[in-house]
XYZ file of C-alpha atoms in Angstrom:
541
model
C 108.185 116.214 127.125
C 108.014 114.999 123.521
C 111.237 113.772 122.125
C 112.313 115.630 118.988
C 113.143 113.543 115.984
C 116.696 113.975 114.771
C 118.992 111.996 112.344
C 120.886 110.910 115.391
C 117.907 109.057 117.038
C 116.807 107.098 113.748
C 118.703 103.912 114.644
C 119.636 102.777 111.163
C 122.848 102.005 109.293
C 124.540 105.055 107.866
C 124.893 105.234 104.143
C 128.657 104.481 103.363
C 130.825 107.497 103.036
C 132.012 106.566 99.456
C 128.321 106.552 98.387
C 127.477 109.782 100.032
C 130.629 111.339 98.148
C 129.445 109.844 94.882
C 125.882 111.090 95.398
C 127.057 114.608 96.062
C 129.666 114.589 93.294
C 127.063 113.800 90.720
C 124.571 116.321 92.042
C 122.015 113.898 93.200
C 122.172 115.437 96.745
C 122.811 119.092 97.631
C 122.497 121.150 100.827
C 119.008 122.672 99.689
C 116.402 122.033 102.564
C 112.720 121.823 102.426
C 112.701 124.808 104.961
C 114.167 127.048 102.182
C 112.394 125.741 99.193
C 109.278 127.925 99.340
C 111.375 131.043 99.787
C 113.341 130.101 96.732
C 110.379 129.343 94.628
C 108.736 132.640 95.622
C 111.960 134.513 94.463
C 112.130 132.849 91.145
C 108.307 132.533 90.290
C 106.632 135.185 92.330
C 103.639 135.766 90.053
C 103.398 132.269 88.710
C 100.428 130.121 89.726
C 101.540 127.627 92.658
C 98.410 125.922 93.787
C 94.883 125.532 92.584
C 92.103 123.850 94.574
C 88.564 124.347 93.460
C 88.007 128.060 93.353
C 91.231 128.884 95.277
C 94.261 129.978 93.392
C 97.424 131.041 95.025
C 100.665 132.482 93.295
C 104.077 131.515 94.751
C 104.303 135.047 96.253
C 100.856 134.591 97.996
C 101.763 130.888 99.041
C 104.996 132.009 100.688
C 102.959 134.798 102.669
C 100.622 132.203 103.841
C 103.389 129.767 104.850
C 105.336 132.388 106.591
C 102.172 133.496 108.623
C 101.286 129.852 109.557
C 104.997 129.106 110.485
C 105.017 132.251 112.746
C 101.933 130.876 114.504
C 103.476 127.486 114.909
C 106.727 128.972 116.196
C 104.702 131.095 118.880
C 103.108 127.746 119.889
C 106.532 126.360 120.626
C 107.150 124.170 117.524
C 110.482 124.008 116.278
C 113.083 121.801 114.470
C 112.608 118.077 115.180
C 108.901 118.461 116.413
C 106.465 116.409 114.518
C 103.345 117.824 112.915
C 100.847 115.164 112.192
C 98.057 115.936 109.706
C 95.159 113.845 108.220
C 93.116 116.062 105.721
C 91.412 116.127 102.442
C 93.405 117.638 99.516
C 92.606 121.220 100.456
C 94.766 124.199 99.973
C 95.023 124.923 103.670
C 96.526 121.422 104.099
C 99.254 122.260 101.415
C 100.006 125.464 103.166
C 100.314 123.754 106.704
C 102.535 121.045 105.189
C 104.860 123.546 103.688
C 104.946 125.651 106.895
C 105.847 122.587 108.852
C 108.990 122.328 106.641
C 109.537 126.163 106.778
C 110.276 125.935 110.537
C 112.394 122.964 110.356
C 109.695 120.663 111.906
C 108.987 117.099 110.762
C 105.796 116.507 108.584
C 103.866 113.282 109.327
C 101.031 113.189 106.957
C 98.345 110.426 107.452
C 96.191 109.105 104.539
C 92.515 110.276 105.033
C 91.061 106.735 104.970
C 92.896 105.678 108.198
C 90.612 105.342 111.203
C 91.031 104.962 114.976
C 92.931 101.618 114.698
C 95.699 102.968 112.365
C 95.717 106.373 113.832
C 96.390 105.116 117.333
C 99.544 103.319 115.834
C 100.790 106.530 114.192
C 100.193 108.699 117.140
C 101.821 106.359 119.567
C 105.051 106.345 117.351
C 105.421 109.992 116.392
C 103.883 111.642 119.583
C 103.226 114.758 117.620
C 103.496 118.268 118.931
C 100.676 119.490 116.695
C 97.735 117.663 114.921
C 95.690 119.114 111.999
C 92.538 117.599 110.610
C 89.059 118.372 109.395
C 86.212 118.341 111.889
C 84.327 115.773 109.720
C 84.929 114.440 106.246
C 82.983 111.979 104.164
C 81.160 110.605 107.144
C 84.091 110.313 109.548
C 84.571 112.520 112.553
C 88.292 112.957 112.307
C 88.656 115.613 115.172
C 86.647 113.257 117.529
C 89.052 110.285 116.821
C 92.115 112.514 117.205
C 90.951 113.955 120.542
C 90.104 110.602 121.970
C 93.423 109.066 120.909
C 95.449 111.998 122.174
C 93.969 111.690 125.492
C 94.437 107.901 125.645
C 98.198 108.154 124.977
C 98.925 110.971 127.469
C 99.102 113.750 124.680
C 95.936 115.828 125.699
C 97.951 119.021 125.748
C 98.860 118.683 121.981
C 98.205 121.722 119.858
C 95.273 121.164 117.585
C 94.249 122.920 114.373
C 90.979 122.265 112.497
C 90.344 122.947 108.998
C 87.084 124.318 107.626
C 85.201 124.340 110.965
C 85.387 125.115 114.630
C 85.516 123.037 117.769
C 86.307 123.866 121.502
C 89.992 123.256 122.068
C 91.007 123.481 118.510
C 92.365 126.575 116.600
C 90.517 127.109 113.191
C 92.953 127.544 110.429
C 91.556 131.070 109.706
C 92.991 132.082 113.124
C 96.331 130.643 112.373
C 96.807 132.974 109.246
C 94.752 136.036 110.500
C 97.755 138.081 111.787
C 100.692 140.002 110.311
C 103.578 138.053 111.706
C 105.965 136.569 109.276
C 108.618 133.792 110.002
C 111.724 133.316 107.852
C 112.712 129.799 106.924
C 114.743 127.978 109.699
C 118.201 126.849 109.047
C 118.281 123.165 109.510
C 120.723 120.472 108.324
C 119.783 118.898 104.841
C 120.395 115.438 106.542
C 117.928 116.099 109.329
C 114.424 114.354 109.137
C 111.684 116.322 107.405
C 109.117 113.677 106.603
C 107.737 110.671 108.129
C 105.338 108.426 105.992
C 103.707 105.319 107.223
C 103.758 102.262 105.198
C 102.422 98.646 106.125
C 104.299 95.698 105.246
C 104.311 92.248 106.690
C 103.764 93.222 110.152
C 100.530 94.547 111.601
C 102.175 97.643 112.956
C 102.643 100.372 110.294
C 106.257 101.450 109.967
C 107.334 105.069 109.830
C 109.859 105.682 106.920
C 111.879 108.848 107.647
C 113.213 111.069 104.981
C 115.395 114.107 105.050
C 115.587 116.948 102.710
C 118.529 115.334 100.941
C 116.590 112.003 100.273
C 113.251 113.730 99.416
C 114.857 116.380 97.144
C 117.020 113.703 95.501
C 113.872 111.869 94.556
C 112.146 115.083 93.397
C 115.185 116.016 91.101
C 115.020 112.339 89.833
C 111.489 112.708 88.501
C 111.610 116.305 87.391
C 114.564 115.636 85.297
C 113.369 112.236 83.835
C 110.012 113.876 82.888
C 111.504 117.250 81.586
C 109.424 119.406 83.939
C 109.628 123.091 84.289
C 107.683 126.276 85.220
C 105.345 125.926 82.261
C 104.088 122.548 83.533
C 100.939 121.740 85.671
C 100.270 118.853 87.713
C 97.044 117.174 88.362
C 96.837 115.396 91.589
C 93.970 113.665 93.170
C 96.164 111.096 95.034
C 96.313 112.115 98.689
C 98.883 114.647 99.794
C 99.706 112.267 102.495
C 100.893 109.681 100.036
C 104.540 109.807 98.628
C 102.776 110.154 95.189
C 100.924 113.222 96.311
C 103.979 114.634 98.319
C 106.090 114.507 95.164
C 103.767 115.585 92.448
C 101.714 118.140 94.186
C 104.282 119.646 96.640
C 108.009 119.060 96.067
C 108.239 118.883 92.207
C 106.217 121.996 91.551
C 108.304 123.916 94.224
C 111.582 122.791 92.655
C 110.877 123.705 89.168
C 108.088 126.292 89.537
C 105.233 124.243 88.169
C 101.556 124.590 89.237
C 99.863 121.991 91.276
C 96.081 121.382 90.643
C 94.832 119.353 93.564
C 91.413 117.638 94.197
C 89.874 116.403 97.403
C 88.695 113.163 95.864
C 89.065 111.078 92.676
C 86.218 111.573 90.149
C 87.225 110.693 86.609
C 84.741 112.849 84.961
C 85.824 115.917 87.110
C 89.377 114.943 86.505
C 88.989 115.304 82.707
C 87.281 118.692 83.017
C 89.983 120.013 85.410
C 92.815 118.624 83.250
C 91.361 120.420 80.140
C 90.536 123.561 82.055
C 93.813 124.083 83.686
C 96.028 122.604 80.781
C 97.461 119.887 83.108
C 100.682 118.290 81.552
C 101.418 115.479 83.965
C 99.921 113.341 86.710
C 100.670 110.175 88.400
C 98.625 107.551 90.369
C 97.692 103.861 90.806
C 96.362 101.706 87.826
C 92.737 102.587 88.739
C 93.191 106.251 88.170
C 94.844 105.746 84.713
C 92.108 103.246 83.630
C 89.186 105.440 84.735
C 90.641 108.604 83.392
C 91.273 106.988 80.024
C 87.646 105.932 79.953
C 86.192 109.095 80.854
C 88.210 110.866 78.305
C 86.971 108.499 75.668
C 83.333 108.985 76.682
C 83.795 112.799 76.773
C 85.433 112.550 73.184
C 88.303 114.818 74.366
C 92.164 114.506 73.955
C 93.796 115.501 77.157
C 96.890 117.777 77.234
C 98.802 115.311 79.459
C 102.293 114.430 78.199
C 102.994 112.160 80.954
C 101.188 109.797 83.323
C 103.342 107.808 85.714
C 101.581 104.644 86.786
C 102.860 102.709 89.687
C 101.913 101.178 93.077
C 100.005 98.110 91.492
C 100.327 95.991 88.413
C 99.461 97.699 85.217
C 97.768 95.352 82.561
C 98.957 95.938 79.117
C 95.250 96.487 77.908
C 95.092 99.552 80.245
C 98.306 100.866 78.641
C 97.029 100.394 75.169
C 93.761 102.127 75.801
C 95.586 105.049 77.353
C 97.983 105.305 74.390
C 94.875 105.296 72.062
C 93.448 108.275 74.001
C 96.657 110.090 73.617
C 97.828 109.774 77.173
C 101.361 108.654 77.131
C 101.773 106.455 80.256
C 104.757 104.612 81.828
C 104.936 102.112 84.525
C 107.327 103.083 87.406
C 108.500 101.006 90.473
C 109.282 102.229 93.904
C 108.305 102.376 97.534
C 107.991 104.847 100.179
C 111.433 103.845 101.402
C 112.953 104.552 97.921
C 110.370 106.052 95.826
C 111.891 105.895 92.318
C 113.666 102.618 91.700
C 112.800 102.936 87.990
C 111.666 105.635 85.892
C 110.575 106.148 82.278
C 109.120 108.919 80.056
C 107.208 109.064 76.889
C 110.403 108.920 74.755
C 110.741 105.086 75.716
C 109.132 102.742 73.195
C 105.542 101.550 74.007
C 106.573 97.860 74.310
C 109.151 98.887 76.897
C 106.690 101.125 78.877
C 104.009 98.378 78.593
C 106.038 95.213 79.232
C 108.480 96.330 82.022
C 108.527 98.292 85.210
C 111.041 100.780 83.878
C 114.715 101.544 83.452
C 116.878 101.660 86.776
C 117.028 105.392 87.656
C 120.140 107.436 87.568
C 122.172 106.817 90.768
C 120.042 103.970 91.865
C 121.182 100.366 92.110
C 119.329 97.147 91.993
C 120.588 93.665 92.894
C 118.783 90.456 92.528
C 119.566 87.734 95.126
C 118.580 84.229 95.821
C 117.310 82.647 99.108
C 120.906 82.746 100.485
C 121.563 86.334 99.524
C 123.832 85.535 96.636
C 123.852 88.040 93.757
C 122.193 86.639 90.529
C 123.114 87.356 86.888
C 120.884 89.425 84.604
C 117.554 87.549 83.583
C 117.376 85.668 86.801
C 114.445 85.929 89.233
C 115.023 86.760 92.884
C 114.408 89.169 95.529
C 115.138 92.838 94.794
C 117.662 94.845 96.809
C 117.810 98.584 95.982
C 120.048 101.593 97.064
C 120.241 105.154 95.906
C 120.460 108.754 96.975
C 116.681 108.960 97.799
C 116.742 105.919 99.987
C 114.995 106.948 103.377
C 117.299 107.569 106.422
C 115.585 104.669 108.112
C 112.404 103.526 109.973
C 111.426 105.033 113.307
C 111.690 101.351 114.681
C 115.156 99.975 115.086
C 114.141 96.421 114.691
C 112.553 97.200 111.258
C 115.883 98.862 110.327
C 117.924 95.745 111.168
C 115.748 93.556 109.103
C 115.545 95.847 106.126
C 118.772 97.906 105.812
C 122.456 96.857 105.734
C 125.796 98.673 106.299
C 126.413 98.857 102.422
C 123.154 100.916 102.039
C 120.985 98.373 100.559
C 117.192 98.025 101.318
C 115.533 94.664 101.150
C 112.290 95.341 99.231
C 110.614 91.986 99.753
C 109.627 92.078 96.076
C 110.721 89.545 93.463
C 111.649 90.493 90.109
C 114.061 90.311 87.154
C 116.685 92.840 85.767
C 117.549 92.237 82.227
C 120.675 93.009 80.395
C 119.567 96.401 79.311
C 118.889 97.390 82.935
C 115.112 97.291 82.776
C 113.302 95.903 85.820
C 110.182 93.721 85.837
C 108.477 92.941 89.179
C 107.082 89.488 89.175
C 105.772 89.078 92.656
C 106.591 89.634 96.293
C 107.649 88.044 99.556
C 105.637 90.453 101.731
C 102.448 89.290 103.022
C 100.361 92.502 102.022
C 97.498 93.455 100.098
C 97.979 96.126 97.425
C 94.760 97.872 96.785
C 95.005 100.336 94.023
C 98.555 101.225 95.118
C 97.697 101.436 98.901
C 99.550 98.579 100.573
C 98.420 97.258 103.912
C 99.111 94.247 106.136
C 96.951 91.051 105.984
C 97.853 90.135 109.421
C 96.574 93.471 110.701
C 93.079 92.522 109.485
C 93.542 88.849 110.747
C 94.383 90.099 114.185
C 91.235 92.223 114.412
C 89.078 89.337 113.059
C 90.367 87.175 115.808
C 88.993 89.499 118.496
C 85.550 88.342 117.596
C 84.419 85.605 119.965
C 83.179 83.335 117.252
C 86.374 83.426 115.137
C 88.958 80.743 115.888
C 91.091 81.071 112.850
C 91.446 83.885 110.076
C 93.655 84.425 107.097
C 93.340 87.240 104.693
C 94.982 87.086 101.079
C 94.819 89.322 98.107
C 92.185 88.618 95.601
C 92.303 89.932 91.996
C 90.048 92.931 91.113
C 89.439 94.595 87.817
C 89.407 97.985 89.270
C 91.790 98.049 92.197
C 94.302 95.180 91.208
C 93.963 93.564 94.537
C 91.287 93.452 97.345
C 91.351 91.604 100.697
C 89.649 88.324 100.873
C 89.041 86.609 104.168
C 88.989 82.904 105.121
C 87.444 82.232 108.486
C 87.278 79.218 110.772
C 84.487 79.652 113.353
C 84.369 78.175 116.791
C 82.323 75.077 116.775
C 79.906 76.319 119.365
C 79.402 79.874 117.761
C 78.125 81.353 114.613
C 78.917 84.622 112.830
C 77.584 85.965 109.506
C 79.434 88.178 107.006
C 77.357 91.153 108.062
C 78.323 90.599 111.752
C 82.099 90.146 111.025
C 82.026 93.234 108.671
C 80.286 95.258 111.441
C 82.896 94.079 114.065
C 85.790 95.449 111.823
C 83.943 98.716 111.482
C 83.546 98.806 115.239
C 87.307 98.406 115.632
C 87.980 101.544 113.607
C 89.551 99.734 110.685
C 89.750 101.595 107.568
C 86.796 100.645 105.116
C 89.276 99.947 102.226
C 90.743 97.024 104.418
C 87.308 95.340 104.891
C 87.429 92.050 102.972
C 85.164 92.088 99.878
C 84.796 88.140 99.759
C 84.482 85.818 102.678
C 85.043 82.013 102.875
C 84.007 79.914 105.759
C 86.116 76.727 106.249
C 86.207 73.823 108.593
C 89.988 74.250 108.828
C 92.759 76.445 107.211
C 95.218 74.656 105.052
C 98.473 74.202 107.235
C 102.070 73.380 106.651
C 103.691 70.723 109.120
C 105.300 73.568 110.944
C 101.803 75.267 111.527
C 101.988 78.026 109.029
C 98.945 78.833 106.735
C 99.451 77.816 103.188
C 98.207 81.236 101.886
C 99.144 80.206 98.280
C 96.431 77.637 98.360
C 93.892 80.334 99.620
C 95.228 82.728 96.800
C 94.380 80.045 94.279
C 90.795 79.794 95.693
C 90.264 83.484 95.011
C 91.294 83.319 91.350
C 88.509 84.261 88.857
C 86.916 86.913 90.785
C 86.780 90.713 89.656
């Protein structure tokens, strides 16, 4: 029997009552639920385009019909409120439909980014224990269905309902069968404070943490961005970031549904194709990591076209001023934003802000959000001081799946400890200057250095291992490994890389530079002096 995920069993401190009342009074949160959102959108914008992927176009009315049929199939399979649907897919229209159908029946969506492999998938599956898994048979050289099937068997979930996209496999239901009937399922009535989304984020620990959002928190975030960017039914989003990342969830799914915009989704990032798609479909806004903006700007310059974008939100990694300047020259108004899966929009800006502000700060504190800067003794610091950033607001997650993580990150006053270091000036603009967390931020995808270290240490020739972020001109940061070998054994870079591949580690997490040392620099207490290792990586990229 799989436990159902409810607000009551997320062991996190509740948001104080006075804050809840304030958020509702100001309209930041309402009782609208994700389960009702597609019906609402179809009633308001029936014939308007909702989703475009390759040659497939769906209006809001057509989208609702597919969602209702998918929801009816899921309900007949015994899926209901609180059950978790785990999906790892490319950005295909079928995945978009399944994600919305999950919400339609009041179930909890748990999307997994496509580049995760067996190692990370096992950690996700063990935590959410899904009632349904959805994936492609194989995509970009990885057998997703094989991986899921083996993992489900290992953790005692062999009876999990399995849906496969664009293929067939014994024991799996093709998506075509899921929608090839006439049954329709109306949206399920669930509380706006109940869980609807679990997104996994890696921090300083090797085990990824599941951040749980409700309709209230997710739609508070959605309204925040839609209002700040002035989005409406005439807008078109272009989204190549995964639908399984908070950027994709918001910009390709929830924002369009809330305002009636159209989402153009792409299953992989290709800057030349992005330029063509944006021009063809008249895309007006997009969002992504620095590398997306950088390559999109260059592709537009080479093609000698002016893109119709009136907003590109750039976050998830540092944004060099030169990238912003080139974007501005190409007529793409960009703005840095700061947030995280746990509270996605700490800051927000639009093209009305002066370029200097957009290029030199990480943005203005979003309406309803509060930021506190503290010192090592958790004392609040005055404006202009550098310290750890604490944040709270109406879009803050309910909590993590793991109770211990909640105790470390959340307090009874509603604050979330980001682990990031920054400054808030007198005007309320935030500038992030560093972080306390031991993570690598590769193009906006954050993952644990310790996770890679632990896997390296499983190789018989490795005695010690440390992984730090190295600077990279394309991705901002990439993993760099420092290894101490056992004195009696040897191992080459190729052998260690192959070992990581064999463990099922995502390719993006594989170190790009390797250093073999006699010993790691250590503190008297036995901790690795990673700052010394970081200095050794300077100058690469």
